[in-house]
Coordinates of C-alpha atoms in Angstrom, one line a residue:
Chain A
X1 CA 30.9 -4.8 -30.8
X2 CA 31.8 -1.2 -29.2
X3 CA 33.7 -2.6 -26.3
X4 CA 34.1 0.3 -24.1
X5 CA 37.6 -0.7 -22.5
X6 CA 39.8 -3.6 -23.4
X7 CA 42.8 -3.4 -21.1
X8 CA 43.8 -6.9 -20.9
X9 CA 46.4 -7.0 -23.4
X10 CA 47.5 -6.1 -26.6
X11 CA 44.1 -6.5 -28.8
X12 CA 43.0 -3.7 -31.1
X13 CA 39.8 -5.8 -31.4
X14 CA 38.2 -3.5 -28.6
X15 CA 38.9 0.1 -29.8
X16 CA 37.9 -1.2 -33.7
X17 CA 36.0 1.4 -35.5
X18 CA 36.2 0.8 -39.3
X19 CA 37.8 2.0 -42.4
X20 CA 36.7 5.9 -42.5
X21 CA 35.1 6.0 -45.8
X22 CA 33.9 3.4 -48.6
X23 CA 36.5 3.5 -50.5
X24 CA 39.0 2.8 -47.7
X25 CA 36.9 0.4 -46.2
X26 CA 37.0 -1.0 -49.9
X27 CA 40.6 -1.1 -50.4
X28 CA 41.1 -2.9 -47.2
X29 CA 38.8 -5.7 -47.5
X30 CA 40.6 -6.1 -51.0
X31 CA 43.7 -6.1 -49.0
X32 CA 42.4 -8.9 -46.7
X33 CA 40.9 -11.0 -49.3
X34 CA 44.3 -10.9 -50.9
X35 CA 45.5 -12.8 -48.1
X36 CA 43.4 -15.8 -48.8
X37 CA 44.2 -15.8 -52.9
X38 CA 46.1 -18.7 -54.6
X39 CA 44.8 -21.9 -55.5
X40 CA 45.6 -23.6 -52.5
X41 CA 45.3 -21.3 -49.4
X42 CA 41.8 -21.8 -48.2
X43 CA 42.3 -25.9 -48.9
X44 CA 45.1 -25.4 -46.6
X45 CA 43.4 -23.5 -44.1
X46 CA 40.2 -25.8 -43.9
X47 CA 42.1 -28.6 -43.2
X48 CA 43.9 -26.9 -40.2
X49 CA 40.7 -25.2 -39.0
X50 CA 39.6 -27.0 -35.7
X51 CA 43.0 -26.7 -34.1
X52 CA 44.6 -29.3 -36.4
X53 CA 47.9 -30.0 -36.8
X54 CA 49.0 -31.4 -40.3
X55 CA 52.6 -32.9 -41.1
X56 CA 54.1 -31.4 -44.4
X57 CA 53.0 -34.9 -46.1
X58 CA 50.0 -34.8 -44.6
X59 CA 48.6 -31.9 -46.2
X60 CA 50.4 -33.3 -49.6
X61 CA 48.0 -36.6 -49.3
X62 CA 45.2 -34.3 -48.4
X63 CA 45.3 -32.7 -51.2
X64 CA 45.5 -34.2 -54.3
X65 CA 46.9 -32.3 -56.9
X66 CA 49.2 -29.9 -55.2
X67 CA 52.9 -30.2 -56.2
X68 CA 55.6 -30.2 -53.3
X69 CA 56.7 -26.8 -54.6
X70 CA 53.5 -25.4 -54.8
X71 CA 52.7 -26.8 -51.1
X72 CA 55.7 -25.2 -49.5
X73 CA 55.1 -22.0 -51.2
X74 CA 51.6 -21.1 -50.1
X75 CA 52.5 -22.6 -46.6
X76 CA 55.2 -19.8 -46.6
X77 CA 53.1 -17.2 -47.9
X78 CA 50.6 -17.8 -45.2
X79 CA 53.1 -18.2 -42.3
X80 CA 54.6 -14.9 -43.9
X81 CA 51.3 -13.2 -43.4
X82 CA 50.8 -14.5 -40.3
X83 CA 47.9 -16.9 -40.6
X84 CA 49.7 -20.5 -40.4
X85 CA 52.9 -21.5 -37.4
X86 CA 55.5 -24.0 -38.3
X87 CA 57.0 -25.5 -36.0
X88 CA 60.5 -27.7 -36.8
X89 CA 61.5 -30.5 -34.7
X90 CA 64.9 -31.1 -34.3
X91 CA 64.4 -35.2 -35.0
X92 CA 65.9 -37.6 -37.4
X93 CA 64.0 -37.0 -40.3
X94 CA 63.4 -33.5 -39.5
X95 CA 59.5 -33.4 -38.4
X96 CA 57.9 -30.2 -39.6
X97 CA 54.2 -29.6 -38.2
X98 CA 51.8 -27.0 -39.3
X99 CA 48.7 -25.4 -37.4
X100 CA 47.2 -22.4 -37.6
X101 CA 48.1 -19.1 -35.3
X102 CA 45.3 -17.8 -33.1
X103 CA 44.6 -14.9 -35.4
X104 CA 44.5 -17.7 -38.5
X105 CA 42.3 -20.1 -36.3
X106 CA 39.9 -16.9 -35.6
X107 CA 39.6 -16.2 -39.2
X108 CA 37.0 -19.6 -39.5
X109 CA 34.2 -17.7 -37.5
X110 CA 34.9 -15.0 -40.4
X111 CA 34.7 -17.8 -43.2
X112 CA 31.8 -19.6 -41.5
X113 CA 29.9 -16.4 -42.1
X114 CA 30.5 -15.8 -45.3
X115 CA 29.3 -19.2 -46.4
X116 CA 26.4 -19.0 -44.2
X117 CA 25.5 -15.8 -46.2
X118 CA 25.6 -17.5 -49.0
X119 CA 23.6 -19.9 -48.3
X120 CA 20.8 -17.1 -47.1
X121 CA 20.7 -16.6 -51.1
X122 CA 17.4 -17.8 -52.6
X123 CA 15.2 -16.6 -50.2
X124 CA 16.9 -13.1 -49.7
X125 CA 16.9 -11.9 -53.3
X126 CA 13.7 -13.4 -54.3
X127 CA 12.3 -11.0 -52.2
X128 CA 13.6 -8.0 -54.1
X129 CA 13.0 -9.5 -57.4
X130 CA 9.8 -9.7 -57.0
X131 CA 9.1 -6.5 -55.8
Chain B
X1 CA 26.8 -27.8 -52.2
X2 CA 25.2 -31.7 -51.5
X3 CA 21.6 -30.4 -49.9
X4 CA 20.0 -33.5 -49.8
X5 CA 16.3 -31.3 -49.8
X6 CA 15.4 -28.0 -49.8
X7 CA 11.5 -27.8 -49.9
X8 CA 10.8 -25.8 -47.2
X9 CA 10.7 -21.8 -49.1
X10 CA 13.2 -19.6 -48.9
X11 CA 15.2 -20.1 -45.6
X12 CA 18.1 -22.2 -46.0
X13 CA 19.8 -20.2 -42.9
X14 CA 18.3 -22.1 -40.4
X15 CA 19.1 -25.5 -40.9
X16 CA 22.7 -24.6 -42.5
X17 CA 24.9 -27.2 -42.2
X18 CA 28.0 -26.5 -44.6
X19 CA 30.3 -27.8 -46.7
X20 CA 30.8 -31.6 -46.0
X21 CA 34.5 -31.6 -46.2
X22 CA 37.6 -28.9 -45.9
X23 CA 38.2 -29.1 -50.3
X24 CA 34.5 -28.3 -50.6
X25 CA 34.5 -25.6 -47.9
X26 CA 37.0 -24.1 -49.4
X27 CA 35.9 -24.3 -52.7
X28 CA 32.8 -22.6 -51.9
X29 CA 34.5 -19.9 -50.2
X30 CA 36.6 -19.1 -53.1
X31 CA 33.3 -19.3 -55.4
X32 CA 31.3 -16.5 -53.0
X33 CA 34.6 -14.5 -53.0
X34 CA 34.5 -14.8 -56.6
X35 CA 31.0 -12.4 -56.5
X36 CA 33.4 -9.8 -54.9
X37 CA 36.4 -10.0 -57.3
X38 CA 36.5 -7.3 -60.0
X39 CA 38.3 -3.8 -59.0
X40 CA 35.6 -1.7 -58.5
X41 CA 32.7 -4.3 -56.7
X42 CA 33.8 -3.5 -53.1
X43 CA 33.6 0.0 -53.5
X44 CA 30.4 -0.6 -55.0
X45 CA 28.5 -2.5 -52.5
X46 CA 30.3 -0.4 -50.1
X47 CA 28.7 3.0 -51.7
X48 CA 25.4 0.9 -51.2
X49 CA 25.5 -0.3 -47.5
X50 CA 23.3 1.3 -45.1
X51 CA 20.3 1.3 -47.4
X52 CA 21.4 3.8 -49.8
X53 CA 20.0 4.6 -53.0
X54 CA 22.6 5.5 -55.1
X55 CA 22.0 7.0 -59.3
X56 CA 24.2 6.2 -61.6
X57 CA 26.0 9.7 -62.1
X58 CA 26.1 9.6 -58.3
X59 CA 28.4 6.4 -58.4
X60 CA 30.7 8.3 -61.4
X61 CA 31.0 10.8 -59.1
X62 CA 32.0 9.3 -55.8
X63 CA 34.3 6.6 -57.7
X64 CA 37.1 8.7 -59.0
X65 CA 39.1 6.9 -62.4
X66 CA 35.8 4.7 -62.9
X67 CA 34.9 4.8 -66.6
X68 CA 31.0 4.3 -67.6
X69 CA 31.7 1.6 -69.6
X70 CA 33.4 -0.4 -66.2
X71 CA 30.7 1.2 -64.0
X72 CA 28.0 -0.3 -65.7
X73 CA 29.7 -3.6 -66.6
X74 CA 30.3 -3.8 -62.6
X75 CA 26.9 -3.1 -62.0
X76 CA 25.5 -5.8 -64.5
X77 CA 27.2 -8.2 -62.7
X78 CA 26.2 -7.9 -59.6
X79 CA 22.6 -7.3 -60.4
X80 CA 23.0 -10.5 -62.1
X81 CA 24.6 -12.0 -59.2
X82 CA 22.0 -11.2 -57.0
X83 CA 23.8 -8.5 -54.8
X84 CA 22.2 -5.2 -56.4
X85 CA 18.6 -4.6 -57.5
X86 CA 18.5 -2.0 -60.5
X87 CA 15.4 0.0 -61.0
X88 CA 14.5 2.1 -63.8
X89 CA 11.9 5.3 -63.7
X90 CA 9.7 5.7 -66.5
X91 CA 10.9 9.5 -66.5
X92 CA 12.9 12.1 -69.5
X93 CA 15.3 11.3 -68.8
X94 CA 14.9 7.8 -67.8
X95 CA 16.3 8.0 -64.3
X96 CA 18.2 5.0 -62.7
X97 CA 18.9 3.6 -59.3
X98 CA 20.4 0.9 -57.8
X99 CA 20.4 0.0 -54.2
X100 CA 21.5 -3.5 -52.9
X101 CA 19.0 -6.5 -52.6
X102 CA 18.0 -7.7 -49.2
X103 CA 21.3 -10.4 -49.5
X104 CA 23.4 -7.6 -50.8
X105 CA 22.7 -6.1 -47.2
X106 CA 23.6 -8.7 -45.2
X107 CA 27.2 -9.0 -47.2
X108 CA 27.5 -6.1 -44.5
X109 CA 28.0 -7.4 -41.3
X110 CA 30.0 -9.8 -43.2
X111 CA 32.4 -7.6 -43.7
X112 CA 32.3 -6.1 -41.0
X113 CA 33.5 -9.4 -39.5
X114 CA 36.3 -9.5 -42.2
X115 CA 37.5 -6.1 -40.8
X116 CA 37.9 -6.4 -37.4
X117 CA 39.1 -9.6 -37.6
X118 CA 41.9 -8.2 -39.8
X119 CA 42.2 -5.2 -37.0
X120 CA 42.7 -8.0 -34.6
X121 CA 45.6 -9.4 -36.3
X122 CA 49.0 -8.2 -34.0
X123 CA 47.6 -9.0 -31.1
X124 CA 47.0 -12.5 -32.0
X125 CA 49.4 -13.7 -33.7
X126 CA 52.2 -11.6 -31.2
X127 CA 50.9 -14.7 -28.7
X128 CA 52.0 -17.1 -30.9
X129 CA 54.9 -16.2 -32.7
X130 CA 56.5 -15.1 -29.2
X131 CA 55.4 -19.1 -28.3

């Protein structure tokens, strides 16, 4: 966690020491979080989590309910922000391929967390309430 | 979500398996983040980490533009949710404090995880962007 030195490259991961107060370290988990908002973001994440790589109409049979327009938009949202790469091949049809970048793919540790915690539920605060 | 059984107490950590498929991961994601939504939770539980014991005047103090009425609505729910414990002295006044339960605590590290992986994001996705 408090990686002394971290020379090899460009990671800030190393030299990480937090949001100064509560209310900053609020606001930027807020921010974060915002990321992953819209109906269909995290479905779309999940199903590239693992190092897949999902065609356009892959993800549309993969997801019932989604519209086309809806589909392209959160994809763009999420490439915008960095979490999803799209990659266009120059074929006849155009192929267009989705996976996630290495800063979206190390975001499923993150997730993974958060629903273990959740699961950690019952037994946790029954401890409390009882007391 | 589909526990098949869940007789042995109160540790569900152990023998966590996940959501079955990437809908229902994702789903359950959105449902824990859902605990969080509400703009003034985070800088709730984040006055609360590190074990502290925090009075209600204390949190109308150290949360500028809260009103009482969103303070203790906030509060409510997530006491109800599990995340704070609320307890009430038999005093004149009747003093109050909340500190987080047990689970509320380990939402910490948690977190944590969501911050630095945010603080790793240039780095990463640089690589593949450049790609």
């Amino acid at each position: 966690m408090t990686r002394a030195h971290e020379e090899v490259g460009d990671s800030p991961a190393g030299k990480y020491e937090g949001p100064p107060t509560p209310a900053a370290a609020a606001a930027r988990v807020e921010e974060i979080l915002g990321l992953l908002e819209g109906r269909w973001k995290l479905v779309i994440l999940f199903q590239l989590f693992g190092g897949r790589v999902v065609r356009f109409s892959e993800f549309e049979r993969a997801i019932p309910g989604i519209s086309q327009k809806m589909l392209a938009q959160q994809l763009r949202q999420l490439e915008r922000d960095g979490l999803v790469h799209r990659v266009v091949y120059a074929e006849v049809p155009p192929r267009v391929e989705y996976r996630l970048t290495p800063w979206g793919q190390s975001l499923c540790p993150v997730l993974d967390g958060l629903l273990r915690w959740a699961a950690t539920r019952e037994g946790l605060t029954g401890e409390v309430s009882g007391a």
